[in-house]
Short mmCIF file of C-alpha atoms in Angstrom, two decimals:
data_model
loop_
_atom_site.label_atom_id
_atom_site.label_comp_id
_atom_site.label_asym_id
_atom_site.label_seq_id
_atom_site.Cartn_x
_atom_site.Cartn_y
_atom_site.Cartn_z
CA MET A 1 -121.93 280.51 148.65
CA LEU A 2 -119.39 283.40 147.50
CA TYR A 3 -120.16 286.92 148.75
CA PHE A 4 -118.05 289.65 147.45
CA VAL A 5 -119.79 292.43 149.71
CA SER A 6 -119.18 295.20 146.85
CA ALA A 7 -119.63 294.72 143.29
CA GLN A 8 -117.52 297.76 142.40
CA LEU A 9 -114.51 296.52 144.54
CA ALA A 10 -114.86 293.01 143.20
CA ILE A 11 -114.85 294.33 139.53
CA GLY A 12 -111.85 296.67 140.44
CA TYR A 13 -109.92 293.80 142.00
CA TRP A 14 -110.75 291.69 139.22
CA LEU A 15 -109.15 294.20 136.85
CA PHE A 16 -106.03 294.93 138.77
CA ALA A 17 -105.68 291.19 139.07
CA LEU A 18 -106.15 290.82 135.31
CA LEU A 19 -103.44 293.64 133.94
CA SER A 20 -100.88 292.55 136.95
CA ALA A 21 -101.15 288.77 135.48
CA ILE A 22 -100.94 290.07 131.87
CA GLY A 23 -97.90 292.05 133.18
CA ALA A 24 -96.41 288.82 134.90
CA LEU A 25 -96.81 286.91 131.67
CA GLN A 26 -95.00 289.82 129.45
CA TRP A 27 -92.11 289.70 132.10
CA VAL A 28 -91.99 285.62 131.46
CA ALA A 29 -92.51 286.20 127.53
CA ALA A 30 -89.29 288.71 127.67
CA ARG A 31 -87.20 286.74 130.20
CA TYR A 32 -87.61 283.07 128.65
CA ARG A 33 -88.08 284.30 125.01
CA LEU A 34 -91.49 282.87 124.60
CA GLY A 35 -92.75 284.66 121.43
CA GLY A 36 -96.12 283.03 121.68
CA LEU A 37 -96.87 285.10 124.95
CA ALA A 38 -95.39 288.25 123.88
CA LEU A 39 -97.51 291.23 123.18
CA PHE A 40 -94.45 292.93 121.84
CA ASP A 41 -91.94 292.71 119.31
CA LEU A 42 -89.77 290.12 121.06
CA GLY A 43 -87.34 289.56 118.18
CA ARG A 44 -86.32 293.42 117.92
CA HIS A 45 -87.37 294.95 121.04
CA ARG A 46 -87.03 292.59 123.79
CA SER A 47 -86.29 295.13 126.57
CA ARG A 48 -89.96 296.54 126.06
CA GLY A 49 -91.27 293.37 127.47
CA TYR A 50 -89.81 294.12 130.95
CA ARG A 51 -91.32 297.89 130.39
CA LEU A 52 -94.48 296.63 129.54
CA ALA A 53 -94.77 294.32 132.54
CA ALA A 54 -93.45 296.91 134.88
CA VAL A 55 -96.29 299.46 133.56
CA LEU A 56 -99.07 296.83 133.73
CA VAL A 57 -98.18 295.57 137.33
CA LEU A 58 -97.21 299.26 138.85
CA GLY A 59 -99.93 300.96 136.97
CA SER A 60 -102.78 298.62 137.70
CA THR A 61 -101.65 298.67 141.33
CA ALA A 62 -101.80 302.38 141.42
CA ALA A 63 -105.16 302.80 139.71
CA PHE A 64 -106.75 299.79 142.05
CA PHE A 65 -105.57 301.86 144.96
CA ALA A 66 -106.24 305.00 143.92
CA SER A 67 -109.94 304.04 142.71
CA GLN A 68 -110.41 301.95 145.66
CA TRP A 69 -108.81 303.31 148.58
CA ASP A 70 -111.69 303.65 150.98
CA PRO A 71 -113.55 299.96 150.13
CA ILE A 72 -109.97 298.69 150.54
CA PHE A 73 -109.87 299.58 154.22
CA ALA A 74 -113.60 298.30 154.99
CA PRO A 75 -114.55 294.81 155.33
CA GLY A 76 -114.44 293.09 151.91
CA PRO A 77 -114.36 289.74 149.84
CA ALA A 78 -112.76 286.87 151.97
CA GLY A 79 -110.05 284.66 151.04
CA SER A 80 -112.01 282.39 149.10
CA GLU A 81 -113.50 285.18 147.02
CA LEU A 82 -110.27 286.59 146.46
CA ALA A 83 -108.91 283.20 145.16
CA VAL A 84 -111.96 282.95 142.65
CA LEU A 85 -111.43 286.53 141.46
CA PHE A 86 -107.74 285.89 140.90
CA SER A 87 -108.08 282.70 139.15
CA ALA A 88 -110.75 284.27 136.89
CA SER A 89 -108.25 286.99 136.22
CA ALA A 90 -105.36 284.53 135.38
CA LEU A 91 -107.16 282.69 133.20
CA CYS A 92 -108.57 285.74 131.32
CA ALA A 93 -105.05 286.95 131.28
CA LEU A 94 -103.77 283.88 129.53
CA LEU A 95 -106.37 283.85 127.24
CA VAL A 96 -105.89 287.45 126.30
CA THR A 97 -102.11 286.78 126.04
CA LEU A 98 -102.42 283.71 124.00
CA LEU A 99 -104.94 285.18 121.36
CA GLY A 100 -103.54 288.92 121.12
CA ALA A 101 -99.80 287.81 120.77
CA PRO A 102 -100.45 286.24 117.34
CA LEU A 103 -102.86 289.01 116.06
CA LEU A 104 -100.25 291.88 117.28
CA ARG A 105 -97.49 289.62 115.50
CA SER A 106 -99.45 289.34 112.19
CA ALA A 107 -100.30 293.16 112.25
CA ARG A 108 -96.42 293.98 112.76
CA ARG A 109 -95.39 291.58 109.88
CA ALA A 110 -96.81 290.90 106.74
CA ALA A 111 -96.91 287.45 106.13
CA PRO A 112 -96.56 285.83 102.64
CA ARG A 113 -99.92 286.28 100.72
CA ALA A 114 -102.03 283.15 100.10
CA GLU A 115 -102.59 284.53 96.61
CA LEU A 116 -99.09 283.81 95.75
CA LEU A 117 -99.84 280.22 95.17
CA SER A 118 -102.54 280.71 93.11
CA GLU A 119 -100.65 283.04 91.13
CA ALA A 120 -97.75 280.33 90.85
CA GLY A 121 -100.17 278.28 88.83
CA PRO A 122 -102.28 275.02 88.55
CA LEU A 123 -101.28 271.92 90.43
CA VAL A 124 -99.64 269.28 88.30
CA PRO A 125 -99.00 265.70 89.11
CA VAL A 126 -95.76 264.99 90.68
CA GLY A 127 -95.70 260.97 91.25
CA HIS A 128 -98.14 260.56 93.93
CA ALA A 129 -97.74 264.15 94.90
CA GLN A 130 -98.61 267.55 93.09
CA GLY A 131 -96.85 270.45 92.49
CA ARG A 132 -96.70 274.00 91.04
CA LEU A 133 -94.26 274.90 87.95
CA LEU A 134 -93.14 278.23 87.90
CA GLU A 135 -91.46 279.33 84.62
CA PRO A 136 -88.24 281.42 84.54
CA VAL A 137 -88.58 284.94 83.82
CA VAL A 138 -87.52 285.77 80.31
CA GLY A 139 -84.64 287.84 79.75
CA GLU A 140 -83.02 287.02 83.01
CA ALA A 141 -81.77 283.51 82.20
CA VAL A 142 -78.40 282.16 83.81
CA ALA A 143 -78.21 279.83 80.59
CA PRO A 144 -77.70 281.37 77.44
CA VAL A 145 -80.93 282.02 75.37
CA GLY A 146 -82.08 278.62 73.54
CA GLN A 147 -80.05 276.42 75.79
CA PRO A 148 -81.57 274.14 78.60
CA GLY A 149 -81.19 276.03 82.12
CA PRO A 150 -80.97 275.17 85.68
CA ALA A 151 -84.23 273.98 87.63
CA VAL A 152 -85.14 273.79 91.22
CA CYS A 153 -87.26 271.27 93.26
CA LEU A 154 -88.94 273.06 96.12
CA VAL A 155 -89.77 270.91 98.92
CA PRO A 156 -91.99 272.77 101.68
CA GLY A 157 -92.58 271.47 105.17
CA GLY A 158 -96.07 272.70 105.72
CA VAL A 159 -98.45 275.13 104.69
CA ASP A 160 -97.08 278.02 106.09
CA SER A 161 -93.70 276.71 104.61
CA GLU A 162 -95.30 276.52 101.27
CA LEU A 163 -96.09 280.09 101.31
CA ALA A 164 -92.57 281.10 102.41
CA MET A 165 -91.25 278.90 99.70
CA ALA A 166 -93.40 280.50 97.09
CA VAL A 167 -91.77 283.63 98.04
CA LEU A 168 -88.43 281.91 97.25
CA ALA A 169 -89.43 280.20 94.10
CA ARG A 170 -90.45 283.77 92.43
CA ARG A 171 -87.15 284.91 93.40
CA LEU A 172 -85.25 282.08 91.81
CA THR A 173 -87.35 282.52 88.45
CA GLU A 174 -86.04 285.79 88.25
CA ASP A 175 -82.71 284.11 88.38
CA GLY A 176 -83.48 282.40 85.40
CA MET A 177 -84.37 279.13 87.01
CA VAL A 178 -87.49 276.80 86.34
CA CYS A 179 -89.14 276.01 89.89
CA LEU A 180 -91.45 273.20 90.94
CA LEU A 181 -92.94 273.77 94.21
CA ILE A 182 -94.21 270.68 95.67
CA HIS A 183 -97.78 270.84 97.41
CA PRO A 184 -97.23 269.45 101.10
CA ASP A 185 -100.48 267.35 100.93
CA PRO A 186 -100.61 265.40 104.11
CA SER A 187 -101.12 262.11 102.07
CA ALA A 188 -98.27 262.46 100.09
CA TYR A 189 -96.09 263.50 102.88
CA ALA A 190 -96.25 259.91 104.60
CA PHE A 191 -93.46 258.11 105.45
CA PRO A 192 -92.08 256.12 103.42
CA ALA A 193 -93.96 257.27 100.29
CA ALA A 194 -92.81 260.57 100.64
CA LEU A 195 -89.20 259.40 99.68
CA ALA A 196 -90.54 259.09 96.04
CA ILE A 197 -91.46 262.80 95.61
CA LEU A 198 -87.74 264.19 94.79
CA PRO A 199 -87.10 261.54 92.40
CA ALA A 200 -90.37 262.15 90.55
CA ALA A 201 -89.83 265.88 90.47
CA ALA A 202 -86.39 265.49 89.33
CA SER A 203 -87.86 262.99 86.49
CA LEU A 204 -90.42 265.84 85.71
CA LEU A 205 -87.95 268.53 85.38
CA ALA A 206 -85.43 266.69 83.50
CA LYS A 207 -88.38 265.85 80.71
CA ARG A 208 -88.53 269.54 79.93
CA PRO A 209 -86.88 270.90 77.10
CA ASP A 210 -85.91 274.23 78.75
CA VAL A 211 -84.10 272.27 81.70
CA ASP A 212 -80.47 270.69 81.67
CA PRO A 213 -80.67 267.57 83.56
CA ASN A 214 -77.56 267.90 84.98
CA ARG A 215 -78.54 271.21 86.60
CA ILE A 216 -81.06 270.35 88.84
CA ALA A 217 -81.19 271.08 92.61
CA ALA A 218 -83.40 270.62 95.38
CA VAL A 219 -84.22 272.99 98.29
CA GLY A 220 -86.19 271.85 101.30
CA ASP A 221 -87.60 274.01 104.38
CA GLY A 222 -88.47 272.45 107.66
CA ALA A 223 -89.66 268.89 107.26
CA GLY A 224 -89.11 269.27 103.75
CA GLY A 225 -85.40 269.99 104.63
CA ASP A 226 -85.38 266.68 106.33
CA LEU A 227 -86.93 264.88 103.34
CA THR A 228 -84.49 266.60 100.73
CA ILE A 229 -81.61 265.41 102.91
CA ARG A 230 -82.89 261.75 103.02
CA SER A 231 -83.95 261.88 99.32
CA ALA A 232 -80.35 263.19 98.39
CA SER A 233 -78.74 260.40 100.40
CA THR A 234 -80.09 258.06 97.34
CA SER A 235 -80.88 260.05 94.37
CA LYS A 236 -78.34 260.92 91.76
CA GLU A 237 -80.34 263.46 89.90
CA VAL A 238 -79.65 266.26 92.29
CA LYS A 239 -76.77 268.16 91.86
CA THR A 240 -76.75 270.20 94.81
CA LEU A 241 -79.32 270.64 97.73
CA VAL A 242 -80.18 273.20 100.20
CA ALA A 243 -82.12 272.20 103.41
CA VAL A 244 -83.40 275.19 105.36
CA ALA A 245 -83.85 274.45 109.25
CA PRO A 246 -84.43 270.89 108.81
CA ILE A 247 -86.14 269.54 111.91
CA LEU A 248 -83.93 266.54 112.46
CA ARG A 249 -85.62 265.58 115.92
CA GLU A 250 -89.04 266.47 116.83
CA PRO A 251 -89.04 269.05 119.81
CA PRO A 252 -90.87 267.93 122.85
CA VAL A 253 -94.30 269.22 123.11
CA GLY A 254 -95.09 272.03 125.77
CA LEU A 255 -94.37 275.58 126.37
CA GLY A 256 -90.95 275.57 124.71
CA LEU A 257 -93.04 275.58 121.41
CA LEU A 258 -94.28 279.02 122.16
CA ARG A 259 -90.87 280.40 121.65
CA GLU A 260 -91.28 280.07 118.06
CA LEU A 261 -95.17 279.43 117.23
CA SER A 262 -98.12 281.09 118.58
CA TYR A 263 -100.41 279.45 120.75
CA SER A 264 -102.83 278.12 117.95
CA GLU A 265 -99.63 277.14 115.79
CA ALA A 266 -98.08 275.32 118.74
CA LEU A 267 -101.36 273.42 119.09
CA ARG A 268 -101.58 272.16 115.40
CA TRP A 269 -97.92 271.53 115.59
CA SER A 270 -98.59 269.19 118.51
CA ARG A 271 -101.08 267.61 117.04
CA ASP A 272 -99.80 267.05 113.70
CA ARG A 273 -98.71 263.33 113.92
CA GLY A 274 -97.89 262.97 110.10
CA ARG A 275 -95.11 265.52 110.33
CA ALA A 276 -93.69 263.68 113.55
CA GLU A 277 -94.16 260.36 111.90
CA LEU A 278 -92.42 261.64 108.70
CA VAL A 279 -89.40 263.52 110.60
CA GLY A 280 -89.02 260.36 112.86
CA GLY A 281 -89.09 258.02 109.80
CA LEU A 282 -86.69 260.45 107.70
CA GLU A 283 -83.83 260.13 110.31
CA ALA A 284 -82.19 262.88 108.30
CA SER A 285 -79.28 263.39 110.72
CA SER A 286 -78.10 259.58 110.47
CA TYR A 287 -78.59 259.49 106.68
CA SER A 288 -76.84 262.93 105.96
CA SER A 289 -73.54 261.25 106.10
CA ARG A 290 -74.64 259.01 103.27
CA ILE A 291 -74.93 261.97 100.69
CA PRO A 292 -72.58 261.18 97.78
CA PRO A 293 -70.16 264.10 97.48
CA ARG A 294 -71.91 267.22 96.14
CA PRO A 295 -72.26 270.57 97.27
CA GLY A 296 -74.93 270.80 100.10
CA LEU A 297 -75.98 273.78 102.25
CA LEU A 298 -77.84 273.82 105.72
CA LEU A 299 -79.47 276.99 106.79
CA TYR A 300 -80.54 277.73 110.50
CA GLY A 301 -81.51 280.63 112.40
CA SER A 302 -79.85 281.16 115.84
CA GLU A 303 -83.09 281.54 117.45
CA ASP A 304 -84.40 278.39 115.79
CA HIS A 305 -86.18 276.37 118.75
CA LEU A 306 -88.07 273.79 116.66
CA ALA A 307 -85.05 272.14 114.80
CA ASP A 308 -82.83 269.76 117.43
CA LYS A 309 -79.68 271.45 118.21
CA ALA A 310 -78.10 268.39 119.49
CA ALA A 311 -79.15 266.48 116.42
CA ARG A 312 -77.22 269.09 114.24
CA ALA A 313 -74.14 268.23 115.77
CA GLU A 314 -74.85 264.57 114.85
CA LEU A 315 -74.97 265.62 110.89
CA GLY A 316 -72.22 264.05 108.90
CA GLY A 317 -71.19 264.32 105.24
CA SER A 318 -69.89 267.01 102.99
CA LEU A 319 -72.74 269.72 104.31
CA GLU A 320 -71.93 273.01 104.99
CA VAL A 321 -73.75 274.28 107.96
CA ARG A 322 -74.29 278.23 108.10
CA THR A 323 -76.37 279.67 111.09
CA LEU A 324 -78.00 283.19 110.52
CA PRO A 325 -77.97 285.50 113.77
CA GLY A 326 -81.32 286.59 115.11
CA LEU A 327 -83.46 284.40 112.71
CA GLY A 328 -86.01 281.76 113.95
CA HIS A 329 -87.43 278.73 112.38
CA ARG A 330 -90.70 279.86 110.99
CA ASN A 331 -90.67 281.69 107.36
CA LEU A 332 -86.81 281.37 107.37
CA ALA A 333 -86.68 280.29 103.71
CA GLY A 334 -88.83 283.53 102.99
CA HIS A 335 -86.33 285.89 104.64
CA PRO A 336 -84.56 288.00 102.05
CA ASP A 337 -81.03 287.26 103.41
CA VAL A 338 -81.93 283.54 103.48
CA MET A 339 -83.12 283.88 99.90
CA LYS A 340 -80.22 285.76 98.78
CA ILE A 341 -77.84 283.09 100.08
CA ILE A 342 -79.84 280.27 98.54
CA SER A 343 -79.72 282.15 95.20
CA ASP A 344 -76.06 282.85 95.49
CA TRP A 345 -75.21 279.31 96.49
CA LEU A 346 -77.47 277.84 93.33
CA LYS A 347 -75.91 280.19 90.90
CA GLU A 348 -72.46 279.23 91.91
CA HIS A 349 -73.13 275.45 92.25
CA LEU A 350 -75.71 275.03 89.24
CA MET B 1 -97.49 286.59 177.23
CA GLY B 2 -95.56 289.60 178.49
CA TRP B 3 -92.88 289.64 175.70
CA ASP B 4 -95.57 289.15 172.99
CA TRP B 5 -97.56 292.43 174.31
CA SER B 6 -94.05 294.35 174.76
CA LEU B 7 -93.27 293.50 170.99
CA PHE B 8 -96.72 294.28 169.94
CA ARG B 9 -96.57 297.91 171.60
CA LEU B 10 -93.18 298.29 170.35
CA ALA B 11 -94.53 298.02 166.78
CA ASN B 12 -97.97 299.52 167.16
CA ASP B 13 -96.37 302.43 168.73
CA LEU B 14 -94.96 303.36 165.15
CA ALA B 15 -98.61 303.85 163.81
CA GLY B 16 -100.41 306.89 164.15
CA LYS B 17 -97.18 308.95 164.41
CA SER B 18 -96.66 310.09 160.65
CA ALA B 19 -99.26 309.99 157.70
CA VAL B 20 -96.79 308.86 155.24
CA LEU B 21 -95.78 305.70 157.38
CA ASP B 22 -99.26 305.35 157.91
CA THR B 23 -100.26 305.28 154.34
CA ILE B 24 -97.03 302.87 153.46
CA ILE B 25 -98.17 300.57 156.38
CA ARG B 26 -101.72 300.45 154.89
CA LEU B 27 -100.40 299.85 151.49
CA PHE B 28 -98.53 296.74 152.75
CA MET B 29 -101.47 295.28 155.42
CA ASN B 30 -104.42 295.32 153.47
CA ASP B 31 -106.03 292.20 151.97
CA TYR B 32 -105.05 292.90 148.16
CA GLY B 33 -101.67 294.25 147.45
CA CYS B 34 -99.34 291.67 148.94
CA THR B 35 -101.36 288.80 148.65
CA THR B 36 -101.76 289.54 144.89
CA MET B 37 -98.12 290.14 144.44
CA LEU B 38 -97.49 286.69 146.02
CA VAL B 39 -99.98 284.52 144.09
CA LEU B 40 -98.53 286.54 140.83
CA LEU B 41 -95.14 285.42 141.68
CA VAL B 42 -96.12 281.73 141.67
CA PHE B 43 -98.29 282.13 138.73
CA GLY B 44 -95.22 283.63 136.79
CA LEU B 45 -93.39 280.59 137.87
CA TRP B 46 -95.26 278.28 136.24
CA PHE B 47 -94.23 279.56 132.65
CA SER B 48 -90.83 280.35 134.12
CA GLY B 49 -87.43 278.26 133.03
CA HIS B 50 -84.88 278.31 130.41
CA THR B 51 -85.28 274.40 129.76
CA GLU B 52 -87.87 271.70 129.71
CA ALA B 53 -86.24 270.30 132.98
CA GLU B 54 -86.22 273.67 134.87
CA ARG B 55 -89.78 274.46 133.67
CA GLU B 56 -91.01 271.07 134.99
CA ARG B 57 -89.15 271.63 138.45
CA ASN B 58 -91.21 274.93 138.66
CA GLN B 59 -94.37 273.52 137.54
CA ARG B 60 -94.16 270.58 140.13
CA GLY B 61 -93.13 273.15 142.75
CA VAL B 62 -96.09 275.44 141.76
CA LEU B 63 -98.29 272.62 142.19
CA SER B 64 -96.92 271.53 145.55
CA THR B 65 -97.18 275.02 146.87
CA VAL B 66 -100.98 274.90 146.17
CA ALA B 67 -101.37 271.86 148.00
CA ALA B 68 -99.27 273.19 150.80
CA LEU B 69 -101.52 276.34 150.56
CA ALA B 70 -104.75 274.16 150.92
CA MET B 71 -103.12 272.14 153.75
CA ALA B 72 -102.25 275.21 155.85
CA ASN B 73 -105.56 276.82 155.36
CA LEU B 74 -107.03 273.56 156.49
CA VAL B 75 -105.07 273.63 159.78
CA VAL B 76 -106.01 277.28 160.62
CA LYS B 77 -109.55 276.36 160.08
CA ALA B 78 -108.86 273.34 162.37
CA ILE B 79 -107.32 275.61 165.07
CA ASN B 80 -110.02 278.20 164.92
CA LEU B 81 -112.40 275.51 165.64
CA VAL B 82 -110.88 274.63 168.99
CA TYR B 83 -108.77 277.75 169.96
CA TRP B 84 -110.04 281.80 170.04
CA ARG B 85 -107.84 284.79 170.57
CA TRP B 86 -109.43 288.03 170.59
CA ARG B 87 -107.65 290.68 168.41
CA PRO B 88 -105.50 293.21 170.25
CA PHE B 89 -107.76 296.28 169.65
CA THR B 90 -110.87 294.15 171.62
CA TYR B 91 -109.51 294.64 175.38
CA HIS B 92 -106.72 297.27 174.64
CA GLU B 93 -105.84 300.83 173.56
CA VAL B 94 -104.09 300.45 170.10
CA THR B 95 -103.84 302.47 167.20
CA LEU B 96 -105.82 300.70 164.39
CA LEU B 97 -104.92 301.25 160.87
CA PHE B 98 -107.29 298.99 159.31
CA TYR B 99 -111.08 297.81 159.86
CA HIS B 100 -112.39 295.67 162.66
CA PRO B 101 -111.44 291.87 161.17
CA SER B 102 -113.75 289.53 163.08
CA ASP B 103 -111.97 286.31 162.98
CA SER B 104 -109.69 284.58 165.23
CA SER B 105 -106.60 286.72 165.82
CA PHE B 106 -104.43 283.48 166.09
CA PRO B 107 -102.80 282.10 164.03
CA SER B 108 -102.43 284.90 161.28
CA ASN B 109 -104.07 284.15 157.99
CA ALA B 110 -101.92 286.57 156.20
CA ALA B 111 -98.76 285.37 157.75
CA THR B 112 -99.87 281.49 157.06
CA VAL B 113 -100.83 282.39 153.14
CA GLY B 114 -97.40 284.58 152.96
CA PHE B 115 -94.94 282.32 154.70
CA CYS B 116 -96.49 279.23 153.32
CA LEU B 117 -95.80 280.45 149.75
CA ALA B 118 -92.57 281.83 150.37
CA ALA B 119 -91.26 278.91 152.18
CA SER B 120 -92.82 276.43 149.53
CA VAL B 121 -91.15 278.39 146.87
CA LEU B 122 -87.85 278.66 148.51
CA PHE B 123 -87.70 274.89 148.02
CA PHE B 124 -87.43 274.98 144.33
CA ASN B 125 -86.62 278.59 143.25
CA ARG B 126 -84.36 280.23 145.85
CA LYS B 127 -84.50 283.77 144.08
CA ALA B 128 -88.21 283.89 143.76
CA GLY B 129 -88.60 282.29 147.29
CA LEU B 130 -86.52 285.08 148.66
CA ALA B 131 -88.59 287.88 147.00
CA LEU B 132 -91.70 286.21 148.38
CA LEU B 133 -90.29 286.00 151.77
CA VAL B 134 -89.51 289.58 151.67
CA ILE B 135 -93.14 290.48 150.77
CA ALA B 136 -94.45 288.04 153.12
CA SER B 137 -92.48 289.44 156.03
CA LEU B 138 -93.77 293.04 155.17
CA PHE B 139 -97.19 291.94 154.92
CA SER B 140 -96.67 290.24 158.37
CA LEU B 141 -94.88 292.96 160.15
CA SER B 142 -97.53 295.75 158.78
CA ARG B 143 -100.39 293.56 160.27
CA VAL B 144 -98.56 293.86 163.62
CA ILE B 145 -97.78 297.40 163.35
CA GLY B 146 -101.39 298.30 162.07
CA GLY B 147 -102.85 296.67 165.17
CA VAL B 148 -104.64 293.69 164.02
CA HIS B 149 -102.37 291.07 165.20
CA TYR B 150 -99.90 289.87 168.10
CA PRO B 151 -96.25 288.93 166.89
CA THR B 152 -97.31 285.25 168.16
CA ASP B 153 -100.33 285.12 165.63
CA ILE B 154 -97.46 285.86 162.91
CA LEU B 155 -95.12 283.36 164.44
CA GLY B 156 -97.84 280.59 164.28
CA GLY B 157 -98.65 281.46 160.77
CA LEU B 158 -94.99 281.50 160.01
CA VAL B 159 -94.70 278.04 161.57
CA ILE B 160 -97.92 276.32 160.07
CA GLY B 161 -97.39 278.01 156.47
CA SER B 162 -93.69 276.55 156.56
CA LEU B 163 -94.47 273.13 157.99
CA ALA B 164 -97.29 272.73 155.36
CA ALA B 165 -94.69 273.90 152.95
CA TRP B 166 -92.08 271.53 153.93
CA ILE B 167 -94.57 268.47 154.04
CA ALA B 168 -95.89 269.23 150.82
CA ASN B 169 -92.10 269.61 149.02
CA ARG B 170 -90.24 267.32 151.21
CA ARG B 171 -92.37 264.64 152.87
CA ALA B 172 -95.04 263.85 150.41
CA PRO B 173 -93.36 262.19 147.44
CA TRP B 174 -96.83 260.57 146.53
CA LEU B 175 -97.94 264.12 145.49
CA ASN B 176 -95.31 263.71 142.51
CA LYS B 177 -97.42 261.08 141.30
CA ILE B 178 -100.45 262.84 141.10
CA TRP B 179 -98.33 266.07 139.53
CA THR B 180 -97.01 263.90 136.56
CA PRO B 181 -100.20 263.33 134.72
CA ILE B 182 -101.66 266.77 135.38
CA ILE B 183 -98.46 268.40 133.89
CA ARG B 184 -98.52 265.67 130.83
CA ARG B 185 -102.09 266.65 129.89
CA MET B 186 -101.10 270.54 130.29
CA ARG B 187 -98.19 269.85 127.93
CA ARG B 188 -100.52 268.34 125.31
CA LEU B 189 -102.48 271.93 125.67
CA VAL B 190 -99.19 273.34 125.46
CA LEU B 191 -99.72 275.10 128.69
CA ALA B 192 -97.02 273.45 130.71
#
C-alpha cells in the first residue's frame, strides 16, 4: 500500500513536479520546434519557450521549497510514492500541454471561418465529386467586359485546406476569375477515382459562357497539390498550375507530426488512411517530369515538416519551386503572401 | 574502514559551520529536489531529437534507463535483506542536517538512483548524461556532508547503479526487442 505521510506535502510535490514537467516540455518544444507541445507562439517568439521553461521549473522549485521547508526535512513519502506522484504529474503535464497548445494557438490566430464555405454557395456536381462555384466580382474583371474570362479550379487537400482555399478563392474572384472550389469528400478523393476530378472540373468551367476554355488554371493545396500535379501530367485543359505544399511522400507517423500539427490534428492525420493512400497512389514527384511544357509553380513554406523534403529534390519538369521563409504547411494557401503570389502568377499566365 | 570514516569526518566537518552552506547542502540532499531534476531530464529526453532516428535512439535509451533503475533497486533490496549497516549518526557524534533515515546505510539509495540514471543516459546522450552526472554527484556528496551516509555507501550506490545501467544498455540486447513494439505503439498515438 502507498503511504504518502502528509497530504499537504504530497499535493505540494505533485504540483511542483507538474509545473516542472510542463516546463521541461516547453524547453523541448522550443529546442525541437514541436509546435504541438508549445504553450507559446513558437513561430514568432521561440526564445519565449526557454524563458517559460525556466520560469516554470525554477518558480515551482522555489515555491515548493518555500512552502514545504519543514515537512521536506521530516520523514515523508518513500521512493515508490514519489515515483507514483511524479508519474501522475508527468502524465497530467503532457495532457495539459497537448490540450492547451491548440487552444492557445487558436486564440492567437484567427482561423478561416467555417461560414466562408456556406457563403461560397451550394455544392454542385463535378463528375463524381462536388464543388462550389464562386462568381467573379463585377467590375474587377481581368477580361474585357462581355468577353469570356479566366477560371480557376481549386483542389484542397482536406477540411482545413478547404477553408484556406475558400479564402484564396474569394481573393481570386476579386481578380475577376471564376472559381470552382472542389469539396474534399473522402469518397471522391480515393485513388484512382480522384484523377477524374480535375478533367471534370475543367469541362464544367469550359462550358460556362463567361469562361474562356483556354484560360483555365488549377491550384491544389496539400494532397490536392499532389492531385493537381498528377492530373496536369495527363490533362490538356489546364493552362497553368499552382501546387501549394504538395505532400509528395507521407511523413512518418510520430512525434515529428507535432512540429506542424496539434495533437488532435496529428492523431487525425495518422489515422487518415484515405489521404495516405491517395498521396501514395498519385506519386506526384515522379509524375511531375511528365507534365507537358506549361507554366507551373510549386510553393512551400521553409518550416513545412509534412511535405517530404527529399522528394522535392526529385521533382522534375518545368515547375518553378519557391520556398517562403518562416511559413509552415497548414493554411499556407490562405496566407496573405501566398495568396498574392498565386494571384500574380495567375494574372501573368492566364 | 579507517579511510571511510576519515573521509566522512572531512565532509561532515563542513556541516554546521555556516547557515548558508547548510541551507545549500539541505537543498541538494533532500529527497525531492535532485531526484525530480534527474527524472525530469530523462522525461524530457523522451521527446528530444532533431530527427526520427535521434528521437528513437533517445526513446530506446529512456526505456533502458527505466529497466536499469528497476534492476538497481532490486539489487539494493536484495543487499538490504542480507546486509545491514547502521547510519553514521547511530553510534557517532555527527552534525546531522537531515531527519534520521531508518533504512540501511549501505548502499545509498540516492547514489544508486542518481548514478544509475546518469550512467544510463551517458550511454546514449553524452550532454544530458554529463548534466545528470553533476546532479547525481552533488546529491551524493551532500548526503555525506549532511551526515546520513558514509562515502562507501555512495561508492556502493555508484557501482550498483552504473553496473545496472551498463547491463541494460550494453549487455541486454533482448531488451531492444521489447522496446520496438512499445515505441511502435506509442508512435501510433503520436507520443513517440
